[in-house]
GROMACS .gro file of C-alpha atoms in nm:
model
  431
    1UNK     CA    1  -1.647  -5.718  -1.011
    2UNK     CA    2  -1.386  -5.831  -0.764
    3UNK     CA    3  -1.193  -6.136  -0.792
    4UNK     CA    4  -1.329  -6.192  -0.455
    5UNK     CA    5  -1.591  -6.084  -0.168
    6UNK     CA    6  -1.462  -6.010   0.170
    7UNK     CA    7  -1.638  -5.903   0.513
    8UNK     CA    8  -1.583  -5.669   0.687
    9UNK     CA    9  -1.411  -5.664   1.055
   10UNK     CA   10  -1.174  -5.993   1.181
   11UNK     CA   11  -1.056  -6.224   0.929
   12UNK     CA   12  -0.772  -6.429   0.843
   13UNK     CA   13  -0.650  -6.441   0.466
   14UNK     CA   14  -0.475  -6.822   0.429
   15UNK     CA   15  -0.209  -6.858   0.166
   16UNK     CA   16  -0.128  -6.517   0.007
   17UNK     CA   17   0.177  -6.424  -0.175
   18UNK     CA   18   0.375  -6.103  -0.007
   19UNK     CA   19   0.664  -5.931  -0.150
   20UNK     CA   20   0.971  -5.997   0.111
   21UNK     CA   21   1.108  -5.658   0.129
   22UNK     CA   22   0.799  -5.526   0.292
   23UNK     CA   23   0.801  -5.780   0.530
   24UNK     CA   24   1.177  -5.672   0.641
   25UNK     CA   25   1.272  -6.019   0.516
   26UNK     CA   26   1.535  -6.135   0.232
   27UNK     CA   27   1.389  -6.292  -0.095
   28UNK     CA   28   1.151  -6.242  -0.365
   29UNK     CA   29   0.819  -6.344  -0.293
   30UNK     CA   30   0.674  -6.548   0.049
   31UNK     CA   31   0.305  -6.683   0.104
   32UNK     CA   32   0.217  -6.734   0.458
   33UNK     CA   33  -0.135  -6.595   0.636
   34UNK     CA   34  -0.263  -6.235   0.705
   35UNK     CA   35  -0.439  -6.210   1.020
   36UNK     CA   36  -0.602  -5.871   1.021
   37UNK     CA   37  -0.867  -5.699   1.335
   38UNK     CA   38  -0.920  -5.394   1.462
   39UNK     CA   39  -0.792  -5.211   1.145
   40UNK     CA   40  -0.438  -5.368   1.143
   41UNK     CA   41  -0.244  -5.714   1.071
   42UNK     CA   42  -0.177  -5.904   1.354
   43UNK     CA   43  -0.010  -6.169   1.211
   44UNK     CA   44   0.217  -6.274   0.907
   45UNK     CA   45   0.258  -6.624   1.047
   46UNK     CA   46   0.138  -6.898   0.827
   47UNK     CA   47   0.114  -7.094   1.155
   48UNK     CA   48  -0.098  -6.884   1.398
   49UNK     CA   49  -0.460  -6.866   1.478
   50UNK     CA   50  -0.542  -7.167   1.428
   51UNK     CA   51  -0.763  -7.223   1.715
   52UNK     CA   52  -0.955  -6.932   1.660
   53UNK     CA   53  -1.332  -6.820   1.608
   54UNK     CA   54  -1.238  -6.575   1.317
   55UNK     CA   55  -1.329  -6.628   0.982
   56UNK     CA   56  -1.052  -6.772   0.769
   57UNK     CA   57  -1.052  -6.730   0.343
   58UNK     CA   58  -0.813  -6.900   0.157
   59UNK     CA   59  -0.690  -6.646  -0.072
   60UNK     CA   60  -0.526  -6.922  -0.347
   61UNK     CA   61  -0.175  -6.724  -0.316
   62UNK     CA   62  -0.348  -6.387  -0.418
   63UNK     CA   63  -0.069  -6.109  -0.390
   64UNK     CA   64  -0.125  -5.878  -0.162
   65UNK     CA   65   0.043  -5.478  -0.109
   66UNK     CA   66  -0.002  -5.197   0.148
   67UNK     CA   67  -0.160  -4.921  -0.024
   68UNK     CA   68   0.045  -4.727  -0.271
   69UNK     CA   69   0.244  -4.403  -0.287
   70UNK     CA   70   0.188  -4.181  -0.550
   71UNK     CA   71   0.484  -3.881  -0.508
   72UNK     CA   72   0.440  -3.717  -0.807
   73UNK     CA   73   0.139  -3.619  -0.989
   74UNK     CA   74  -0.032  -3.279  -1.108
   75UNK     CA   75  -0.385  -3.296  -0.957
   76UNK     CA   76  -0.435  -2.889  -1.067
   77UNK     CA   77  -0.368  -3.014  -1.441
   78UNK     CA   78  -0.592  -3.360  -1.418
   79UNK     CA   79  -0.802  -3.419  -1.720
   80UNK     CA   80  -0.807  -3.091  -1.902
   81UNK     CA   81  -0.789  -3.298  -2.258
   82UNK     CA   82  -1.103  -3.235  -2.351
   83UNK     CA   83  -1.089  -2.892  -2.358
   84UNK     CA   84  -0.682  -2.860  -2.406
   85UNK     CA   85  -0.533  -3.143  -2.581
   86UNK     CA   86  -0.176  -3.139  -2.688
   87UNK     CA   87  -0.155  -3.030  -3.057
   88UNK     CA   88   0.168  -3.255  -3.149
   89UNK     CA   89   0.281  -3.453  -2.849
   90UNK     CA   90   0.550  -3.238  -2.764
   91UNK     CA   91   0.692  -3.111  -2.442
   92UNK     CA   92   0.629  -2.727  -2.580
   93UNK     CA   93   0.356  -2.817  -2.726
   94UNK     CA   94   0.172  -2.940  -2.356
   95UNK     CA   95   0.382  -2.643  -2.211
   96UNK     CA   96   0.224  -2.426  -2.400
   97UNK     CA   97  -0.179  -2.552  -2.388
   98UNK     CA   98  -0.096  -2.546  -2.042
   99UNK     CA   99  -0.024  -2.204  -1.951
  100UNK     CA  100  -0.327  -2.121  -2.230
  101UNK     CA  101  -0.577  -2.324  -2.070
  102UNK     CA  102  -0.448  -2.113  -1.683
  103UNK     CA  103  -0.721  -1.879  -1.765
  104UNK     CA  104  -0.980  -2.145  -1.674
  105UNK     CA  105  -0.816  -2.260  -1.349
  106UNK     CA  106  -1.091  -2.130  -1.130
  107UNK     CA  107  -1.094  -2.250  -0.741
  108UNK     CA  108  -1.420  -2.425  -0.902
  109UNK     CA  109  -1.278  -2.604  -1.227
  110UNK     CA  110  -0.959  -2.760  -0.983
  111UNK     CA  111  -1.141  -2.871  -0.736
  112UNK     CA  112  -1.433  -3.055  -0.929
  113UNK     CA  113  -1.108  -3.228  -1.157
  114UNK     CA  114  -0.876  -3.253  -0.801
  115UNK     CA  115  -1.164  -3.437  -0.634
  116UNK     CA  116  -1.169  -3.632  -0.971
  117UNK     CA  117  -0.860  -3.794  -0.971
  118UNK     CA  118  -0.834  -3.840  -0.578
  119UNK     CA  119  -1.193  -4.058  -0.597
  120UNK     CA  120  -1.006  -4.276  -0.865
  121UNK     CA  121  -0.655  -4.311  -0.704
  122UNK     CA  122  -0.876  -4.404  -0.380
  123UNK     CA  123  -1.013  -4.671  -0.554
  124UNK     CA  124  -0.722  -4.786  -0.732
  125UNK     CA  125  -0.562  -4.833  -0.403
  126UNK     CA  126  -0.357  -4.527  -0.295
  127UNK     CA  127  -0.318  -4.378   0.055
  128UNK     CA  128  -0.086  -4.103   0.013
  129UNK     CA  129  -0.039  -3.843  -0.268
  130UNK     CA  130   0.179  -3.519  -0.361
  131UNK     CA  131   0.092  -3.317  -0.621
  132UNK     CA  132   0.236  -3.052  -0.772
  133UNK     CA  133   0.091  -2.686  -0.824
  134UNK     CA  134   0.164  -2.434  -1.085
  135UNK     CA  135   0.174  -2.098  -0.904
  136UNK     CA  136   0.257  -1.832  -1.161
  137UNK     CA  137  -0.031  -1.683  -1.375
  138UNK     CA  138  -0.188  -1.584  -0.985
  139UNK     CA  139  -0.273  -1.916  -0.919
  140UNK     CA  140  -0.111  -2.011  -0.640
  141UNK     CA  141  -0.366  -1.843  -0.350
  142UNK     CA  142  -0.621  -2.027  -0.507
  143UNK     CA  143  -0.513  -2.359  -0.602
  144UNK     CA  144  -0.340  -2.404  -0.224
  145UNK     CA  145  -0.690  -2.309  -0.125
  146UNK     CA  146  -0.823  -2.587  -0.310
  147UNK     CA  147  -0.554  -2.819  -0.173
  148UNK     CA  148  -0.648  -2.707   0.198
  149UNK     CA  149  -0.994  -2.835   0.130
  150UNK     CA  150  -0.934  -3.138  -0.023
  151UNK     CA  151  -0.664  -3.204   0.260
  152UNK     CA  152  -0.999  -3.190   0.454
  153UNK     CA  153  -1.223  -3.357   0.253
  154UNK     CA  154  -0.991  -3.664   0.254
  155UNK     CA  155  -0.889  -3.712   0.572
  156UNK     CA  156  -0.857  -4.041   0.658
  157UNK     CA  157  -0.813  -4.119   0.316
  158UNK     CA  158  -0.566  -4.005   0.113
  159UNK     CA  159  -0.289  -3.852   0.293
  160UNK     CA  160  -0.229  -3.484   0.032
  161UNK     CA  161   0.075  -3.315   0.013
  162UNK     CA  162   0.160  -3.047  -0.210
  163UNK     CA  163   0.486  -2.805  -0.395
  164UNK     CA  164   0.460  -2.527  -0.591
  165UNK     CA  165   0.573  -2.507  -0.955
  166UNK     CA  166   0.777  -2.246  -1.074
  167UNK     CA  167   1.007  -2.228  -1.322
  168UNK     CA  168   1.368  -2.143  -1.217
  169UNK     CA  169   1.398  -1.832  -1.460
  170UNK     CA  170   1.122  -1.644  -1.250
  171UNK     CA  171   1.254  -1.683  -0.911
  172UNK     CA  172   1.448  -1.439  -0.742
  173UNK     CA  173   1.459  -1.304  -0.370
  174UNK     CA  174   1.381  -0.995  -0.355
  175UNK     CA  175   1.185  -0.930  -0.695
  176UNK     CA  176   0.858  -1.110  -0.854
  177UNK     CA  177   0.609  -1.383  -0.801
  178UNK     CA  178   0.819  -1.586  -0.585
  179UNK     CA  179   0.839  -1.503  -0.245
  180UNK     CA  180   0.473  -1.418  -0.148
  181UNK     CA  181   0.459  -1.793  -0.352
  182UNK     CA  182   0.717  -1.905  -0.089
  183UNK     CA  183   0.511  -1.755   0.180
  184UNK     CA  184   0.201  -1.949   0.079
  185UNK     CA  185   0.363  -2.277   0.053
  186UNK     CA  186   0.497  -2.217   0.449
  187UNK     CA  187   0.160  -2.107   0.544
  188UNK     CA  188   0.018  -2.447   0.436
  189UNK     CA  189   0.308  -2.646   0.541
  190UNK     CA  190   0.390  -2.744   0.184
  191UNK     CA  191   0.672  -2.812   0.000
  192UNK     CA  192   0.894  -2.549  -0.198
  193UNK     CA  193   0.929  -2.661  -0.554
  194UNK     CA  194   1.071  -2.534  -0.931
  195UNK     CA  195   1.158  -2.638  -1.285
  196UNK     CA  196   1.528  -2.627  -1.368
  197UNK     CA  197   1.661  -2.609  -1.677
  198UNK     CA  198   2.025  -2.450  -1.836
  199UNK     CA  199   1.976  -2.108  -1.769
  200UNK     CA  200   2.314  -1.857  -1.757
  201UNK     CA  201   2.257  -1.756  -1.410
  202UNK     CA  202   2.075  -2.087  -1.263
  203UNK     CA  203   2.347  -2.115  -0.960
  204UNK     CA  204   2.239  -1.742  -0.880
  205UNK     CA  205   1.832  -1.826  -0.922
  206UNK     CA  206   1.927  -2.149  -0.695
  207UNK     CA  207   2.031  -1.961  -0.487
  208UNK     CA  208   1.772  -1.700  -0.425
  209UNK     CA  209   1.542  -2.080  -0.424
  210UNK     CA  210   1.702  -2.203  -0.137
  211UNK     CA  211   1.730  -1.893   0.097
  212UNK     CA  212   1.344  -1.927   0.093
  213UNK     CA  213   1.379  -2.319   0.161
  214UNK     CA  214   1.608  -2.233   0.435
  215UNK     CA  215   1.358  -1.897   0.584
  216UNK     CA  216   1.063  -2.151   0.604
  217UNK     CA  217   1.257  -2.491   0.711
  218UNK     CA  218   1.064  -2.637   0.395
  219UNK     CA  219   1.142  -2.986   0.195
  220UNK     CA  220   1.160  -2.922  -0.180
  221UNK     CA  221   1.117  -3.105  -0.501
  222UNK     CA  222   1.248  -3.009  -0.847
  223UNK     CA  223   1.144  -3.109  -1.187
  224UNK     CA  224   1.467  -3.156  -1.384
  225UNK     CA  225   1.632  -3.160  -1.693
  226UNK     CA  226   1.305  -3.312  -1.874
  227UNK     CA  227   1.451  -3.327  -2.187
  228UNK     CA  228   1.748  -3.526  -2.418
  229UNK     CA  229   1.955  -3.254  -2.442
  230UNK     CA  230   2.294  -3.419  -2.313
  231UNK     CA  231   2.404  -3.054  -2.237
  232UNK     CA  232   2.141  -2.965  -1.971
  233UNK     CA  233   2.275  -3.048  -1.662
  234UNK     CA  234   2.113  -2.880  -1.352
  235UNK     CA  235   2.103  -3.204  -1.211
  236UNK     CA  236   2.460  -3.144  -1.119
  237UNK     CA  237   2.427  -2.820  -1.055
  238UNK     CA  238   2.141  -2.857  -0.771
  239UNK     CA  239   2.347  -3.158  -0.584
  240UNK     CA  240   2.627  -2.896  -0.604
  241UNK     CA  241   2.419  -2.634  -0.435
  242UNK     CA  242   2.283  -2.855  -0.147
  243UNK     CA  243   2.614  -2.928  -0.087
  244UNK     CA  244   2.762  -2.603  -0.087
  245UNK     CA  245   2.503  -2.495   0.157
  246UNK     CA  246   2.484  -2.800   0.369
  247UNK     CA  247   2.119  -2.779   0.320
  248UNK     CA  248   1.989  -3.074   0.522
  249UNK     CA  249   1.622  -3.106   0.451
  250UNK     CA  250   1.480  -3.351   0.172
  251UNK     CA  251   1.530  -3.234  -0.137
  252UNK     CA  252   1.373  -3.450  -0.465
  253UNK     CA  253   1.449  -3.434  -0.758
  254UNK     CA  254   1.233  -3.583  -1.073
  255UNK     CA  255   1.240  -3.658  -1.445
  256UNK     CA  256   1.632  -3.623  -1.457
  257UNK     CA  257   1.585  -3.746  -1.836
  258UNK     CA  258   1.918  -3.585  -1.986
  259UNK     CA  259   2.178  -3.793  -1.813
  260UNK     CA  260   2.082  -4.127  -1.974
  261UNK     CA  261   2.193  -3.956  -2.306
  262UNK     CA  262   2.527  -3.786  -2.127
  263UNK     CA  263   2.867  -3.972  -2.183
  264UNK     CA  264   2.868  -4.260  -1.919
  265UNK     CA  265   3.154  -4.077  -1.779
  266UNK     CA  266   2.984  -3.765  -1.731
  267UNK     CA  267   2.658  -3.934  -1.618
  268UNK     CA  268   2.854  -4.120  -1.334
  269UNK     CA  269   3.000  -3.830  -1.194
  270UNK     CA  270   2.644  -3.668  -1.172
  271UNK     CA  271   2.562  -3.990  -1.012
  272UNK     CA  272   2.815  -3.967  -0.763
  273UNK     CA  273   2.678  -3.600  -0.675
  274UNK     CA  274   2.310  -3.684  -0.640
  275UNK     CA  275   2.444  -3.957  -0.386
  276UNK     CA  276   2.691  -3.765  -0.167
  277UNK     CA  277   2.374  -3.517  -0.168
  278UNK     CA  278   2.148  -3.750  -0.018
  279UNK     CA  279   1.892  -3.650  -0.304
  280UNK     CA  280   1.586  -3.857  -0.351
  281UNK     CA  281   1.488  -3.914  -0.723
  282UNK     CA  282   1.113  -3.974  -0.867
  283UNK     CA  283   1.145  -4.132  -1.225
  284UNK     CA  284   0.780  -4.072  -1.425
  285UNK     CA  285   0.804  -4.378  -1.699
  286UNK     CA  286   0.497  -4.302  -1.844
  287UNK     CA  287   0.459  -3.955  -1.922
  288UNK     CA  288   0.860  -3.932  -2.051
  289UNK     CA  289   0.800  -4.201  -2.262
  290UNK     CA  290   0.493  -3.994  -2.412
  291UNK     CA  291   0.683  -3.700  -2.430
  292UNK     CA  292   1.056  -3.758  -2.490
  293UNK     CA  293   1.240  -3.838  -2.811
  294UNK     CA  294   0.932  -3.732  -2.977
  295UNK     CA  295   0.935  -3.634  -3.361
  296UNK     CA  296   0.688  -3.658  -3.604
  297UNK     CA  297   0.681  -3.942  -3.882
  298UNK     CA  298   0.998  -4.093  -3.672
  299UNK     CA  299   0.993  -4.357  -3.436
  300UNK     CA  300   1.165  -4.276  -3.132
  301UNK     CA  301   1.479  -4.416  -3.031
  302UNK     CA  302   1.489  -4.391  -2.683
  303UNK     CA  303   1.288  -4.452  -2.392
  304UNK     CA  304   1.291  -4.100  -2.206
  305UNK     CA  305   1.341  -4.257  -1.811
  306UNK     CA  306   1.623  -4.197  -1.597
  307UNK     CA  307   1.964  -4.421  -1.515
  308UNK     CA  308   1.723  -4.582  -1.253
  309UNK     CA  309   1.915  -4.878  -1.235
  310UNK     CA  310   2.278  -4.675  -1.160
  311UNK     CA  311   2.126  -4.441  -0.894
  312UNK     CA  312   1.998  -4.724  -0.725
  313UNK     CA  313   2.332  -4.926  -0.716
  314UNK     CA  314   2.477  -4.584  -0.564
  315UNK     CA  315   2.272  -4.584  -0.317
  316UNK     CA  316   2.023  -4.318  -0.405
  317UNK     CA  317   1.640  -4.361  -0.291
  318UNK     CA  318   1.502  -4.403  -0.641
  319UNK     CA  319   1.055  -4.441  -0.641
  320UNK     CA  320   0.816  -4.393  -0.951
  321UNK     CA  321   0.496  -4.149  -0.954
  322UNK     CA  322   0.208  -4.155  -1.187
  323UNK     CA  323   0.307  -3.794  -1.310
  324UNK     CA  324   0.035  -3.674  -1.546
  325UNK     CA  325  -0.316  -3.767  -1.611
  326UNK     CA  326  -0.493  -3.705  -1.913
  327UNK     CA  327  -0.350  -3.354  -2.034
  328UNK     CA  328  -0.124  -3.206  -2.240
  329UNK     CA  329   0.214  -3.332  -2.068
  330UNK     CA  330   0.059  -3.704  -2.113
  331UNK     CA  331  -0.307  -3.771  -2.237
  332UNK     CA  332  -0.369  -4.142  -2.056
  333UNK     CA  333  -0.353  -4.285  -1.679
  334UNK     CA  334  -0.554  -4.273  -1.389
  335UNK     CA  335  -0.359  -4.261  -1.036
  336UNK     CA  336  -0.319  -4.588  -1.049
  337UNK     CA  337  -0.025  -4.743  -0.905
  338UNK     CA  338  -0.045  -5.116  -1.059
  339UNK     CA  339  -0.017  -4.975  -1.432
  340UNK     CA  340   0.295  -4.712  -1.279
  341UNK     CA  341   0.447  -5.046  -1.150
  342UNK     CA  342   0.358  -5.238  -1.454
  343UNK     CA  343   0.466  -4.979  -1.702
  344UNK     CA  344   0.802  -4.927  -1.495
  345UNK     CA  345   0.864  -5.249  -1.467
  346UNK     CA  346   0.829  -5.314  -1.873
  347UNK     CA  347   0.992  -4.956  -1.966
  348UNK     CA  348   1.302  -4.957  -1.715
  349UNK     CA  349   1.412  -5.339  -1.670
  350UNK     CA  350   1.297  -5.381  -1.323
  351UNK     CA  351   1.206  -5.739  -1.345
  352UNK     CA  352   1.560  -5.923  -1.353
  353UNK     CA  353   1.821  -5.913  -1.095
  354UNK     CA  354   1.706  -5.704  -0.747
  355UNK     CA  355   1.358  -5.837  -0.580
  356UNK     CA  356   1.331  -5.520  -0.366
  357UNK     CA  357   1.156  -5.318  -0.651
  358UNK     CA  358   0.855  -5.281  -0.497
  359UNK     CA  359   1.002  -5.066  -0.283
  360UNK     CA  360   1.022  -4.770  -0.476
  361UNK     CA  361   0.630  -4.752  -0.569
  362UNK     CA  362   0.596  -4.790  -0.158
  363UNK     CA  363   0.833  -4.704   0.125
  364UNK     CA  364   1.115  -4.546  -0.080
  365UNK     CA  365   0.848  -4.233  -0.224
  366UNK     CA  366   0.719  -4.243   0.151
  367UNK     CA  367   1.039  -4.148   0.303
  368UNK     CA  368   1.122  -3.899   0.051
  369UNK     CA  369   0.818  -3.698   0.110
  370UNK     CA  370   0.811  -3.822   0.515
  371UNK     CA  371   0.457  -4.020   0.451
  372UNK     CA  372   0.414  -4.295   0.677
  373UNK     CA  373   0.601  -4.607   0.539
  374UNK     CA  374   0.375  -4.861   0.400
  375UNK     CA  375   0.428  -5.185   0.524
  376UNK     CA  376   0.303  -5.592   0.601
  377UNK     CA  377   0.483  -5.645   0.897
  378UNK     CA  378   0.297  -5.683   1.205
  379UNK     CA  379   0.115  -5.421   1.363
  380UNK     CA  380   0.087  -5.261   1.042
  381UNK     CA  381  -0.243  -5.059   0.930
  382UNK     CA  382  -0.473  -5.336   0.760
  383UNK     CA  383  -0.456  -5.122   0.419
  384UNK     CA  384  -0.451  -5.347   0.145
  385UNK     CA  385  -0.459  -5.417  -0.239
  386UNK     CA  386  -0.518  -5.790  -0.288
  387UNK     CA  387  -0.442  -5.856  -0.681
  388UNK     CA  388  -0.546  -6.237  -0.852
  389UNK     CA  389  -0.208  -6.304  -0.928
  390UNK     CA  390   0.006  -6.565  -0.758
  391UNK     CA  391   0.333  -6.432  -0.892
  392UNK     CA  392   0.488  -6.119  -1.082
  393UNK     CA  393   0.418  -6.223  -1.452
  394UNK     CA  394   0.033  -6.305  -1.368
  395UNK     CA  395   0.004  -5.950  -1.173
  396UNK     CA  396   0.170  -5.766  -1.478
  397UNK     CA  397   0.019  -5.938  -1.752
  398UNK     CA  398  -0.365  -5.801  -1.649
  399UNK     CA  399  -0.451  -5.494  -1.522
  400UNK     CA  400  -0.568  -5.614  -1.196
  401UNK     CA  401  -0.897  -5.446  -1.282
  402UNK     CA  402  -1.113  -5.703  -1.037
  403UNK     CA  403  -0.854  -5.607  -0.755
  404UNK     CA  404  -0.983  -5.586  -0.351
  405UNK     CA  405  -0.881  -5.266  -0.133
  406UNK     CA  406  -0.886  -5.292   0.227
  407UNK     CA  407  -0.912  -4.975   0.433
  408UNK     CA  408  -0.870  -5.069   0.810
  409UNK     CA  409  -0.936  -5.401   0.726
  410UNK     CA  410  -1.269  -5.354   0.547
  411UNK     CA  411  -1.341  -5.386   0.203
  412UNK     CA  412  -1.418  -5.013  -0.007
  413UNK     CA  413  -1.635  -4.965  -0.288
  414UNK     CA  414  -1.403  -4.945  -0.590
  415UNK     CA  415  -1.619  -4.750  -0.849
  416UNK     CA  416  -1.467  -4.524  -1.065
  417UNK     CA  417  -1.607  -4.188  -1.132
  418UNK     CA  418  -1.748  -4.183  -1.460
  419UNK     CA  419  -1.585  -3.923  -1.688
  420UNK     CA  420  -1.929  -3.784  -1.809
  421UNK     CA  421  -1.927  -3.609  -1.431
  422UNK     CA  422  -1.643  -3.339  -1.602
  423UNK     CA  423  -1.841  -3.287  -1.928
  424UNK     CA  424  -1.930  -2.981  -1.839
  425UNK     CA  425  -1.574  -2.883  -1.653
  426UNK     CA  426  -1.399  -2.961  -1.969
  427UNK     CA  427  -1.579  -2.932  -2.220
  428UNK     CA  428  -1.476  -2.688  -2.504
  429UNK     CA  429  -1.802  -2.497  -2.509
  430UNK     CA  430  -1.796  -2.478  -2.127
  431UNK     CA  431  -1.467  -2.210  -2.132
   0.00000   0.00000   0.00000
């Protein structure tokens, strides 16, 4: 049940509690008045409307967001569990359920698990989403088929983008998978996308990546160095590359795990790179926390995110993505943004020192992926999550389940899909 019961259309919402950086304003929190018609805010001033005709609620400091960001997840992978758990918890041990379980990836089994997870991070409070797409095993044609219709189905929505993921050891220009996969992710207008990891000819493979980036004019997104081996360092190697090149679309780069275990030295000067690149990083708390520094019978001993804190203080746009949901690479979460920003918050220290944070679960992931910036400033699209909370600790301790989402201004129905729907998807006995 919600913490509280809106109308729809014209209202004013008296005395909630907004985050100051998405106001364009200095300072931590704020409360003042949202007055909201016609789909968008028309006011932030505690003062105004006071004359007027239109309802007023007095929201007892309830914190209030645009709706999130999500730049990072694996919709094609969503809730497989069931039917392909991960035996051990580890990295090759989800890597390799994964491309075991590609034999039931039908057009059919994605989409009924896409729509899935896009009806819960609807609900949750989430406008815009990129997933990405494995698109070896001949699955790309039909999983960017999938994403096409769901694009449709949406609309209005959930804003969908989409890369394709290939690993960096099969791509090469004139040979292989790869470019009729490039040629499918320019048809749709997607993003160009690969896993990077220390392999003897990766500048040659990056290469051979790029010239396709460069042939479409596409953005592209990397998953990198997911792992705590201080050695592997394509993060350096990519910056390198964009540089050499002067490749000037976006280029994102997530995980980056390694270089919180590199020599501070060593991780600065990577630092340094990713900056002068103008690369935008994705950190994914959860799932590396699931997956990294994992052995069995031994407690880990580190917590598996990036040097969040340092890329930031260099200047590079850092944001946070749900990453997985409920398969092998991490078996919890549900597209929701308010446990990413709670569990980031715990897991990498956000909640001393800066009070822009919020920023990288909103408008920071929104620029690198060129989504609409979410925002509370005036004129503003009246989408909403309005959280009981009056401050930070009483929004993290809970998990805002009894939350309000406003779409135009008008309150949705925030019932989550009930597992049982996917029985038969995922069930062992179904493959």
């Amino acid at each position: 049940m919600s913490f509280c019961v809106l109308p729809s259309g014209a209202k004013i919402l008296e005395n909630v509690t907004l985050p100051a950086c998405l106001m364009g304003l200095e300072g931590d929190l704020i409360q003042t008045n949202l007055t909201i018609a016609d789909g968008k805010i028309t006011s932030t001033d505690a003062g105004a409307s006071a004359e007027t005709v239109i309802p007023r609620f007095d929201m007892k400091g309830a914190m209030v967001f645009p709706c999130f960001v999500d730049m990072h997840t694996h919709l094609d992978k969503g809730h497989i569990w069931p039917r392909a758990a991960n035996p051990d918890g580890s990295f090759m041990g989800a890597l390799n359920t994964v491309r075991a379980d590609h034999a039931n990836w039908t057009a059919e089994d994605v989409a009924a698990r896409m729509d899935f997870s896009l009806r819960c991070a609807y609900a949750h409070g989430t406008k815009a989403i990129r997933t990405h797409i494995d698109s070896l095993d001949n699955l790309a044609a039909s999983s960017f088929g999938v994403i096409a219709k769901m694009q449709d189905t949406w609309r209005g929505k959930i804003e969908l983008q989409a890369s394709c993921l290939v690993a960096i050891d099969r791509i090469f220009r004139d040979e292989g998978d790869f470019p009729a996969i490039a040629k499918i992710v320019s048809e749709g207008g997607h993003t160009l996308g690969a896993v990077t990891y220390p392999v003897p000819d990766l500048k040659e493979r990056l290469l051979d990546f790029f010239h396709f980036a460069m042939l479409y004019d596409l953005d592209v997104d990397f998953h990198v160095d997911e792992t705590n081996d201080p050695t592997s360092d394509t993060l350096r190697t990519i910056a390198e590359t964009v540089l050499a090149l002067g490749f000037q679309n976006t280029v994102t780069v997530g995980h980056c795990c390694s270089i919180s275990v590199m020599p501070e030295e060593t991780a600065n000067e990577i630092i340094a790179l990713v900056a002068k690149a103008g690369l935008n990083v994705v950190s994914l708390p959860m799932c590396n926390m699931y997956l990294q520094d994992r052995t069995p019978g031994r407690t880990p001993r580190w917590r598996g995110v990036t040097m969040a804190h340092e890329l930031k203080a260099a200047g590079v746009n850092v944001s946070f993505a749900s990453d997985n949901t409920r398969d092998p690479f991490y078996g919890y979460g549900d597209l929701d943004m308010i446990e990413v920003m709670r569990e980031a918050t715990r897991i990498c220290h956000l909640d001393h020192g800066r009070t822009d944070w919020t920023e990288a679960f909103l408008t920071n992931p929104a620029r690198a992926c060129g989504f609409d910036a979410p925002s509370l400033t005036t004129g503003a699209p009246a989408d909403l999550v309005l959280c009981n909370a009056r401050n930070w600790t009483e929004l993290f301790a809970r998990p805002q389940a009894d939350r309000v989402v406003l779409r135009d201004g008008d309150p949705i129905d925030r019932s989550l899909p009930s597992y049982s729907e996917l029985d038969q998807i995922v069930s062992k006995s179904h493959v």
